[in-house]
Coordinates of C-alpha atoms in Angstrom, one line a residue:
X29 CA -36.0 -9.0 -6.8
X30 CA -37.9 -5.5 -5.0
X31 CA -40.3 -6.6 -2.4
X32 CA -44.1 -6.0 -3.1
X33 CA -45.1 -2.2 -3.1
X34 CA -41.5 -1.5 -4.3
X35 CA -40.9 -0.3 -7.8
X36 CA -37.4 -0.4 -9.9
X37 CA -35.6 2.3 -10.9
X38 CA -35.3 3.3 -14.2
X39 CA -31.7 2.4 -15.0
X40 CA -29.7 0.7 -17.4
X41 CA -27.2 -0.9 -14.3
X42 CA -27.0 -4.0 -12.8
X43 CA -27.9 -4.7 -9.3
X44 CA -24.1 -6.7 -9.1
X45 CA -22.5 -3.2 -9.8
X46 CA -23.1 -2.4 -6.3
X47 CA -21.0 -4.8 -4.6
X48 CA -19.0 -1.9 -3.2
X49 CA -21.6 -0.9 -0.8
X50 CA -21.0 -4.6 0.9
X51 CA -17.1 -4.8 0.3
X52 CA -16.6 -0.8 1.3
X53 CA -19.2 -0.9 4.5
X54 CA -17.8 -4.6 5.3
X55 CA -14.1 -3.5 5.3
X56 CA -14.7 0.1 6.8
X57 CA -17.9 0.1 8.8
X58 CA -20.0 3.1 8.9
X59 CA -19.1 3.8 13.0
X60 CA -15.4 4.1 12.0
X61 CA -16.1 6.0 9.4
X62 CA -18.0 8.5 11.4
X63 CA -15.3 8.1 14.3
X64 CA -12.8 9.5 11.7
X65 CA -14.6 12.3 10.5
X66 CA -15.2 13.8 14.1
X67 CA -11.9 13.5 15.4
X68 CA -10.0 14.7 12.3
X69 CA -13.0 17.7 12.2
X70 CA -14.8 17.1 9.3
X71 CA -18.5 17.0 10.7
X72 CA -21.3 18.1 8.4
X73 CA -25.1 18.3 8.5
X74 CA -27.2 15.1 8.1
X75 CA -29.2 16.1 5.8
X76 CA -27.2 17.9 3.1
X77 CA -27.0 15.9 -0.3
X78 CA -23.3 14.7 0.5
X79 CA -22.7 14.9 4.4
X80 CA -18.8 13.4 5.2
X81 CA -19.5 10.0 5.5
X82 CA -20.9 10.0 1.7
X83 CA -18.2 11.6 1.0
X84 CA -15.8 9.1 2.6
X85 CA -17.5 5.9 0.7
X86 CA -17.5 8.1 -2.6
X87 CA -14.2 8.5 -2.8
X88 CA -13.4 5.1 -1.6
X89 CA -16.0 3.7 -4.1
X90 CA -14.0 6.5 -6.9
X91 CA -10.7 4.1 -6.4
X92 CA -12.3 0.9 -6.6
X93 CA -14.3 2.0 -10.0
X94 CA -11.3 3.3 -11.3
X95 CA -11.6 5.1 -14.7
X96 CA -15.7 5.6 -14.3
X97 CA -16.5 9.5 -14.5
X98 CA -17.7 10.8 -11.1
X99 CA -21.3 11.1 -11.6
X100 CA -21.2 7.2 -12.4
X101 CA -19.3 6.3 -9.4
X102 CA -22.0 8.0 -7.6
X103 CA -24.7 6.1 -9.7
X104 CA -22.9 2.7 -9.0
X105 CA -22.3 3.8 -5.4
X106 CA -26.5 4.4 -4.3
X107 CA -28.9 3.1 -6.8
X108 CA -30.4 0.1 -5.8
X109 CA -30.4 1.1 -2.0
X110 CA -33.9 2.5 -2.4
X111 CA -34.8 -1.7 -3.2
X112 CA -33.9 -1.6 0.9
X113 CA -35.4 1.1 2.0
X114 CA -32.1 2.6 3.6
X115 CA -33.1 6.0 2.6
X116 CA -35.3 8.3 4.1
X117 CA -36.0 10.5 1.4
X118 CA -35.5 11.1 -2.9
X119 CA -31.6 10.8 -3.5
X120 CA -30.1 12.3 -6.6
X121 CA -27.3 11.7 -7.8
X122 CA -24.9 15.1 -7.7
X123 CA -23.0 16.9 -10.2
X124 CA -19.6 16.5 -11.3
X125 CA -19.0 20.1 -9.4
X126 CA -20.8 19.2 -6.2
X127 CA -18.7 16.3 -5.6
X128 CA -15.9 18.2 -6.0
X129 CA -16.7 20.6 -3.8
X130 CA -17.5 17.9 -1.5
X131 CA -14.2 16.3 -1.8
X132 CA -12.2 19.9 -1.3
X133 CA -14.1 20.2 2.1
X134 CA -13.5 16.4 3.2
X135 CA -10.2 17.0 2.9
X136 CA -7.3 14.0 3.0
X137 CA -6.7 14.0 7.0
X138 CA -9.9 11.3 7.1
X139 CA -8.6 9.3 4.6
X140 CA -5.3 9.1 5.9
X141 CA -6.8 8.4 9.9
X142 CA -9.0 5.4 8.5
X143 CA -6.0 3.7 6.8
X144 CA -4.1 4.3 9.9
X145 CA -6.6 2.8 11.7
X146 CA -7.5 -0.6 9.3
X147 CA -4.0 -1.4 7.7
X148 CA -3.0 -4.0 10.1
X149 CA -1.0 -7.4 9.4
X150 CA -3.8 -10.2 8.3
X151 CA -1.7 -13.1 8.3
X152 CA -2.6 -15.4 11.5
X153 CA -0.2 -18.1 12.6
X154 CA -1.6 -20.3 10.0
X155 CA -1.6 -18.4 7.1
X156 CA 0.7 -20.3 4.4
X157 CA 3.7 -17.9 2.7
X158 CA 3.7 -15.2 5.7
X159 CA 6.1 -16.6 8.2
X160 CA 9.6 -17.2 8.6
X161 CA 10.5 -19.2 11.5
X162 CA 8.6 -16.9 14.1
X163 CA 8.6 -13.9 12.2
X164 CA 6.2 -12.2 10.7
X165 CA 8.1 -11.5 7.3
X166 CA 7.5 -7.2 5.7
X167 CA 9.4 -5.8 2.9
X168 CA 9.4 -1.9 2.7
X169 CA 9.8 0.0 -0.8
X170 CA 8.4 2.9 -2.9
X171 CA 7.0 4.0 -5.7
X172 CA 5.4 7.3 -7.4
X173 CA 2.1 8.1 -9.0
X174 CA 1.6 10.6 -11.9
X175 CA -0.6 13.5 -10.8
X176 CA -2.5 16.1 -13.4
X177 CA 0.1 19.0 -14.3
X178 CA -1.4 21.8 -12.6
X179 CA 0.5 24.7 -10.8
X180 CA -0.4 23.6 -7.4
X181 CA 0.6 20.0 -7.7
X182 CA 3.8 20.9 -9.0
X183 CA 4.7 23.1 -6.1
X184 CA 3.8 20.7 -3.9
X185 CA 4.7 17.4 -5.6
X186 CA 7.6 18.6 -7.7
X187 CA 8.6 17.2 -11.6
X188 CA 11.1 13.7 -11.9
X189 CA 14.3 14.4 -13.7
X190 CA 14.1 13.2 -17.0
X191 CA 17.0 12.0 -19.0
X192 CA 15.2 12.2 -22.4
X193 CA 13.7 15.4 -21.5
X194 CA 17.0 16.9 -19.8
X195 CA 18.8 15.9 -23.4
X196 CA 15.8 17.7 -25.7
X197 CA 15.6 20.3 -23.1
X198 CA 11.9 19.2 -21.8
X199 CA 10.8 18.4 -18.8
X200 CA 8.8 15.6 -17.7
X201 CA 5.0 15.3 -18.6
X202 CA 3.3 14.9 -14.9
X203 CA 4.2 16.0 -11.6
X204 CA 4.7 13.0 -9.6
X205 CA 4.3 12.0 -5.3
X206 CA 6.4 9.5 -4.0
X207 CA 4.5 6.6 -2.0
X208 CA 6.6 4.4 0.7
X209 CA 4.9 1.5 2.3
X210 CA 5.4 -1.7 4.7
X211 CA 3.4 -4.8 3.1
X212 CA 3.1 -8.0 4.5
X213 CA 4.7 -10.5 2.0
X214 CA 2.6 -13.6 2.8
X215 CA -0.1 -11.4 2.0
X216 CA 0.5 -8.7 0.1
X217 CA -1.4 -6.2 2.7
X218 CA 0.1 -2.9 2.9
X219 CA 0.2 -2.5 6.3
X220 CA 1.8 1.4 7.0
X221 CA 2.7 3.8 3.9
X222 CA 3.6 7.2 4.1
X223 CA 4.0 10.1 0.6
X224 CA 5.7 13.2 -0.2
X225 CA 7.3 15.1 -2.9
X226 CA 9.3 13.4 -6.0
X227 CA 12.0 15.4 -4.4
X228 CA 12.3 13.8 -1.2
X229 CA 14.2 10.2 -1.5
X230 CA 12.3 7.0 -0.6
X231 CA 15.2 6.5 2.5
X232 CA 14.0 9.5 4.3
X233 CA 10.0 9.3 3.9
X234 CA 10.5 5.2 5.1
X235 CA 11.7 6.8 8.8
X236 CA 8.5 7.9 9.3
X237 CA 7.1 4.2 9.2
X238 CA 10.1 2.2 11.3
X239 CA 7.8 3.5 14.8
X240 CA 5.0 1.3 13.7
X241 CA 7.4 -1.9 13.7
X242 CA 8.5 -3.9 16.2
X243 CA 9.9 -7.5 17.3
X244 CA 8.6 -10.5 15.9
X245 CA 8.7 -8.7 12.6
X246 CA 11.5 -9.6 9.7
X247 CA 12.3 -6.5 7.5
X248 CA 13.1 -6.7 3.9
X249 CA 14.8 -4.2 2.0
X250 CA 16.3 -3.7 -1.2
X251 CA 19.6 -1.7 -1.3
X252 CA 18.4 1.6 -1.9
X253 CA 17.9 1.9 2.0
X254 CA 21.1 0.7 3.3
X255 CA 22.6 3.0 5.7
X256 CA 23.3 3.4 8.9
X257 CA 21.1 6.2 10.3
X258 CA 18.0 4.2 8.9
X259 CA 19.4 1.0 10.1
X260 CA 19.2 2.1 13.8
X261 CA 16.0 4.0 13.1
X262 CA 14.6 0.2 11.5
X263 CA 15.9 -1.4 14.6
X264 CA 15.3 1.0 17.4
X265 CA 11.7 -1.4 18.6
X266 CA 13.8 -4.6 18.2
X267 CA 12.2 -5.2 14.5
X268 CA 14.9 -7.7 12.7
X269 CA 16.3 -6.4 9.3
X270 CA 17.5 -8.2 6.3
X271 CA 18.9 -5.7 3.5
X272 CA 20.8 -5.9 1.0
X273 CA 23.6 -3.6 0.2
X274 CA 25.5 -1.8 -2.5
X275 CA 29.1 -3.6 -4.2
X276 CA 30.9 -0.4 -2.6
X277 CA 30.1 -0.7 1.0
X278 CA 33.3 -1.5 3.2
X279 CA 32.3 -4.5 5.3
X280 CA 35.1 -6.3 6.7
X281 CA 35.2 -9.8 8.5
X282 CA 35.5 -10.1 11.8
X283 CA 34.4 -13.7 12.3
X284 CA 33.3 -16.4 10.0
X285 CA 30.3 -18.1 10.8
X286 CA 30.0 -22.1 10.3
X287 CA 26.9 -21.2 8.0
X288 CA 29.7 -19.5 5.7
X289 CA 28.1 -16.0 6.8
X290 CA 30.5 -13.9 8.9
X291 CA 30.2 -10.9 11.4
X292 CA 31.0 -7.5 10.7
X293 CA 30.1 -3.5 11.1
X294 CA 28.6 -1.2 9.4
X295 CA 29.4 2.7 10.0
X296 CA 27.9 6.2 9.1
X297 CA 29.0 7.2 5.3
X298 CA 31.9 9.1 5.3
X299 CA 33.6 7.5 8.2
X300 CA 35.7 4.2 6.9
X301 CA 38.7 5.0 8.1
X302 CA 38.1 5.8 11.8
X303 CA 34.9 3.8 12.1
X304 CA 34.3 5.3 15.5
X305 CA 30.6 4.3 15.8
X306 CA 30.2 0.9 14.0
X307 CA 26.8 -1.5 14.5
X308 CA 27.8 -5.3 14.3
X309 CA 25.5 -7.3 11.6
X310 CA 25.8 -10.4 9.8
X311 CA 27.1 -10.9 6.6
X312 CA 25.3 -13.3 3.7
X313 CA 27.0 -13.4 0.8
X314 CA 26.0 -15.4 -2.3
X315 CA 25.5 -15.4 -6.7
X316 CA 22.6 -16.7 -8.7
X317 CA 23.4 -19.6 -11.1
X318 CA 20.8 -18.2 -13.9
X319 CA 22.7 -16.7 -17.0
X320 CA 19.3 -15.4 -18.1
X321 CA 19.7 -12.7 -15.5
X322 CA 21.6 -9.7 -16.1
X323 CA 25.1 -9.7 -14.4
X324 CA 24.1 -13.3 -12.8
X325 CA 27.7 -13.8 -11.3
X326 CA 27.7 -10.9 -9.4
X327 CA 27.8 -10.8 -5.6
X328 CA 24.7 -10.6 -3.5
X329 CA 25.7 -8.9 -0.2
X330 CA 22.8 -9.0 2.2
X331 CA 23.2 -7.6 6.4
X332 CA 21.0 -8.8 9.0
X333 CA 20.7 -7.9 12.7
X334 CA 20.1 -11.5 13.3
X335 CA 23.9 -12.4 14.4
X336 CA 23.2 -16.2 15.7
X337 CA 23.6 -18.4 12.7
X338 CA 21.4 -20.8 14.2
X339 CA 18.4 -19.1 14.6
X340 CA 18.5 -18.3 10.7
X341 CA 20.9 -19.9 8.4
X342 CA 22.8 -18.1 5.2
X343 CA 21.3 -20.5 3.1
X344 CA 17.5 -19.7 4.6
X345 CA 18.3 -15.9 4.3
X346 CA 19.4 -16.1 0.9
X347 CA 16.5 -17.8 -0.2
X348 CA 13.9 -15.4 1.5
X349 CA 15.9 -12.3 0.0
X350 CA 13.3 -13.0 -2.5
X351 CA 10.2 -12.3 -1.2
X352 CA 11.1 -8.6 -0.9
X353 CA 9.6 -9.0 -5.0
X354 CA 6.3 -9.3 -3.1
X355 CA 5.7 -5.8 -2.2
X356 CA 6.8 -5.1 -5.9
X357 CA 3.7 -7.2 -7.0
X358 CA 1.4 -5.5 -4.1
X359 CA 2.4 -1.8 -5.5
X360 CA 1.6 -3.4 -9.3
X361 CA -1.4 -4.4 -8.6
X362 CA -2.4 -1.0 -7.3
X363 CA -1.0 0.7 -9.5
X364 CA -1.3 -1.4 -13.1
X365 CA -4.7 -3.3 -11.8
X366 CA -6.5 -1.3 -9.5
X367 CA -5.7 2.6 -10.8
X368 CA -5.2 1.1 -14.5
X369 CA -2.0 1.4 -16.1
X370 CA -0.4 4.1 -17.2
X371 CA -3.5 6.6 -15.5
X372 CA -2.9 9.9 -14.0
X373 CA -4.8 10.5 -10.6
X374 CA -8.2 12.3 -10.8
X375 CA -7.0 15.3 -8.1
X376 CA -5.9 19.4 -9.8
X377 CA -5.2 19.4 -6.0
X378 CA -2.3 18.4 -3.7
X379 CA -4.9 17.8 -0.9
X380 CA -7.0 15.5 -3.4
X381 CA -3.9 13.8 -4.3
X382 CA -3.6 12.6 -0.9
X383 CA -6.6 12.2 -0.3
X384 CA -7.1 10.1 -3.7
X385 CA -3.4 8.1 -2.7
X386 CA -5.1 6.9 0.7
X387 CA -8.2 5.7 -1.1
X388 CA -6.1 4.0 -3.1
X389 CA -4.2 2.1 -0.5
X390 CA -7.3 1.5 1.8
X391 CA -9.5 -0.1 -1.6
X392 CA -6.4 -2.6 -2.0
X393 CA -6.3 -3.5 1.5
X394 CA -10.3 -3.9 1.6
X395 CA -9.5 -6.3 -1.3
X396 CA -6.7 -8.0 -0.1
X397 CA -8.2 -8.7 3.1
X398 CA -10.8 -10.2 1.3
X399 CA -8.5 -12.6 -0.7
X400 CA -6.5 -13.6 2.4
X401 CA -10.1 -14.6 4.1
X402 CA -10.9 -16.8 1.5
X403 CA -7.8 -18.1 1.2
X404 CA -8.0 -19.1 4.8
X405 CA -11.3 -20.3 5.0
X406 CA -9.9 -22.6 1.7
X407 CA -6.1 -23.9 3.2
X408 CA -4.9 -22.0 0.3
X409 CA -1.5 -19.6 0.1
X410 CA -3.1 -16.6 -0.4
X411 CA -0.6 -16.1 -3.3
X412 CA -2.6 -18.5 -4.8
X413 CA -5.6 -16.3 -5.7
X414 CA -5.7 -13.8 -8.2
X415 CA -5.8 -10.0 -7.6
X416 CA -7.1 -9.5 -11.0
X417 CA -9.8 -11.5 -10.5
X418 CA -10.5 -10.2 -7.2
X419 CA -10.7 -6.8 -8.2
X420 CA -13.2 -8.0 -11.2
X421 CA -15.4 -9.5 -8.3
X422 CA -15.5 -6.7 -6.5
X423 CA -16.7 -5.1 -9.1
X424 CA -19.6 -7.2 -10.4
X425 CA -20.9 -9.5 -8.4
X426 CA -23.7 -8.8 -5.2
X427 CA -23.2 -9.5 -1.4
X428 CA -24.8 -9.0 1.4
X429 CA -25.4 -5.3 1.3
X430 CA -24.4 -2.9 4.3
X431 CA -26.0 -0.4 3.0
X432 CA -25.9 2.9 5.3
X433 CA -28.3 5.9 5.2
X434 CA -26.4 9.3 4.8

């Protein structure tokens, strides 16, 4: 209820709608917000109708609202403040073209710096589903996000192939960028991600996330990334890997283990024959006993830098192979639950696109974070909540508001 002297405004929304002003300032405080905006360079004046930091929770707020027009986001994201008294003055809400112009000058550099800064690991030594032994258990993979078709993206982000279309003589309906990120598979927390162009192969942008890794971590990976250059570069801080790798790859046994895994080498394509720079990894080898699957008998061929049987038996590593389907599920629900399936991003502009792709990622770690707290605070596997749900919560019920005065 407004205090005495104060009057409601004149709106058709619910106070619950602005549960993002608690989650958003909660997750991403307004002194690291404004620490982001000066040292990426975005300063503005105080008193203008949408200064950076505005900005900043706008288009946070834009992700989390997903599919609401701009000028709503804006409603949702400021009325019922004045029931505080957190502003100093009249706010309006801006126009569809000031917030653009708004978002053009912001840029995505600010974005990008506060996920940097926030996407971190949550699982603590107790969290349920995180650990394996005494690592920390990641699984890196990619995916892509339809952009609007406009001349600029294209250049930028580049069109998929297309069978259908290559047959009719088409071409693909969006432009697309290509997202590859590290989550945490305990909890589902992206935790480093990285984009570029459709063009450029998963493999390559995943280098540029390997520096942030280190030991104590376990590495999943699907076999798209086997290979030795991104092996060693996976490796390099003492991070263990566990990948799986394609039918075709030469890996010859050159001790069996007791486990029924065996050593062996891995070299650079191309070089077979001489193998004149090989890296010793383990070898699991197994098949799934489930004729529902697809080619069910077929070989699973997984390498791992962890050569001591002891420390992790086949058996063990063949069962957590599976939790690289947890990253799978974290990029789903940002992209099915939290964007809304089958939507293309809001940006005409590469530099919106990013800047739209990092809200993205930091909203689903605000919310994920959330999840694994509660989780915590109940003894509960984190994968035990709902995202769905979540997401829902986030979006309609009220908190404790940290409301911040632009």
């Amino acid at each position: 209820m407004p205090r005495p002297g104060q009057v409601k405004p004149e709106t058709d929304a619910r106070l619950s709608d602005r549960i993002v002003i608690g989650l958003l300032t909660r997750s991403f405080p307004p002194e690291l917000v404004d620490r982001v905006i000066a040292e990426t360079g975005r300063e503005g004046q105080r008193d203008r109708l949408l200064p950076p930091r505005v900005v900043v929770y706008f288009v946070l707020a834009m992700c989390l609202f997903s599919g609401q027009g701009y000028e709503e986001v804006a409603r949702l994201l400021t009325e019922g403040l004045s029931w505080a008294a957190r502003w100093s003055k009249p706010w309006r809400v801006p126009t569809t073209a000031a917030i653009s112009r708004a978002r053009v000058k912001l840029g995505a550099a600010p974005l990008k710096a506060l996920f940097e800064r926030v996407a971190k690991p949550l699982a603590a030594p107790t969290t349920r589903g995180s650990w394996y032994r005494t690592w920390r258990v990641l699984a890196v993979d990619g995916t892509t996000f339809d952009v609007p078709d406009t001349p600029e993206n294209v250049e930028r982000f580049g069109r998929p192939g297309s069978a259908r279309s290559a047959a009719s003589g088409g071409r693909a309906a969006f432009p697309q960028v290509r997202v590859v990120a590290v989550a945490e598979c305990g909890t589902h927390a992206v935790v480093a991600a990285t984009l570029g162009p459709i063009t450029k192969a998963e493999a390559t942008l995943a280098r540029e996330l390997f520096p942030g890794l280190g030991e104590g971590e376990l590495l999943i990976a699907d076999r798209g990334f086997a290979g030795l250059p991104l092996w060693r570069a996976a490796s390099a801080n003492g991070t263990d890997l566990l990948w799986r790798v394609r039918a075709n790859v030469v890996l010859p046994v050159r001790r069996e283990l007791p486990d029924g895994s065996y050593l062996s080498e891995i070299v650079a394509t191309g070089d077979h024959y001489r193998r004149a720079d090989p890296v010793t990894v383990r070898v699991v080898e197994y098949t799934l006993d489930d004729p529902a699957r697809p080619e069910h008998d077929a070989p699973y061929r997984l390498i791992t830098t962890i050569l001591d049987h002891r420390k992790a038996p086949a058996r063990e590593l063949a069962a957590l192979y599976c939790q690289r389907w947890e990253i799978e599920t974290a990029l789903d629900e940002l992209k099915t639950h939290q964007r809304g399936p089958g939507q293309v991003l809001r940006s005409r502009s590469p530099d919106g696109v990013e800047q739209e792709v990092w809200a993205h990622l930091l909203v689903h770690h605000a919310i994920r974070s959330l999840m694994h707290t509660a989780a915590t605070d109940a003894g509960l596997d984190p994968d035990r909540l709902s995202f769905i749900r979540t997401l829902r919560l986030a979006r309609r019920q009220t908190t404790a508001q940290a409301a911040f005065s632009p």
